[in-house]
Structure formats: structure tokens, C-alpha cells
Coordinates of C-alpha atoms in Angstrom, one line a residue:
M739 CA 74.0 -55.9 51.1
F740 CA 73.5 -56.9 47.5
S741 CA 70.9 -54.4 46.7
F742 CA 73.1 -53.1 43.7
L743 CA 72.5 -56.3 42.0
K744 CA 68.7 -56.1 41.9
S745 CA 67.3 -54.7 38.8
D746 CA 65.4 -51.4 39.0
P747 CA 61.8 -52.0 37.9
T748 CA 61.4 -48.5 37.1
K749 CA 64.2 -48.5 34.4
K750 CA 62.4 -51.5 32.7
L751 CA 59.1 -49.8 32.8
R752 CA 60.5 -46.5 31.5
K753 CA 62.3 -48.3 28.5
T754 CA 58.7 -50.0 27.7
Y755 CA 57.0 -46.4 28.1
D756 CA 59.5 -45.0 25.7
Q757 CA 59.0 -47.7 23.2
K758 CA 55.3 -47.3 23.4
L759 CA 55.5 -43.5 22.8
E760 CA 57.7 -44.2 19.8
Q761 CA 55.1 -46.8 18.4
A762 CA 52.4 -44.3 18.9
M763 CA 54.2 -41.7 17.2
Q764 CA 55.0 -43.9 14.1
A765 CA 51.3 -44.9 14.0
Q766 CA 50.2 -41.2 14.1
R767 CA 52.4 -40.3 11.1
K768 CA 51.0 -43.3 9.2
G769 CA 47.5 -41.9 9.9
D770 CA 46.5 -44.7 12.0
I771 CA 44.7 -42.9 14.9
K772 CA 43.0 -45.8 16.5
T773 CA 46.4 -47.5 17.1
Y774 CA 47.9 -44.2 18.1
S775 CA 45.2 -43.7 20.7
L776 CA 45.5 -47.4 22.1
L777 CA 49.3 -47.0 22.4
T778 CA 49.0 -43.8 24.1
A779 CA 46.6 -45.1 26.5
E780 CA 48.9 -48.1 27.3
S781 CA 51.9 -45.6 27.7
E782 CA 49.8 -43.5 30.2
S783 CA 49.1 -46.5 32.3
I784 CA 52.8 -47.5 32.4
W785 CA 53.4 -44.0 33.5
Q786 CA 51.0 -44.3 36.4
E787 CA 53.0 -47.5 37.4
I788 CA 56.3 -45.7 37.3
E789 CA 54.9 -42.9 39.4
A790 CA 53.7 -45.3 41.9
L791 CA 56.9 -47.2 42.2
E792 CA 58.7 -43.8 42.6
K793 CA 56.3 -42.7 45.3
S794 CA 56.7 -46.0 47.1
K795 CA 60.6 -45.6 47.1
K796 CA 60.3 -42.4 49.0

């Protein structure tokens, strides 16, 4: 009945995913390739979580 009041976990994960990609881009522009690769790896794991959640919804 009150499912519209529950927060969507994928929305929060997408926001985190976008932030990680933004940080990775900034690190790449600064020439910090190590940080870029770490942030990109983190964002990929977040993306896998998002896909798993979306699959479980269907």
C-alpha cells in the first residue's frame, strides 16, 4: 500500500555510480591514472549491483 514511500535503492546507486565516474574523469584529466583505474573499478562493481537489482525487480 505504501510502496511509493520506500526509497528506490537503484536511484541511490546510480547517483553513487555517476559520482564515481565523475571523480574518475577528473583524476584522468589530472594524469593520476592509478586513482582513475581504482575509481573506474569501483564504478563497475556498483553498475553490476544496479543490474542485479533491476533483474530481481523483473
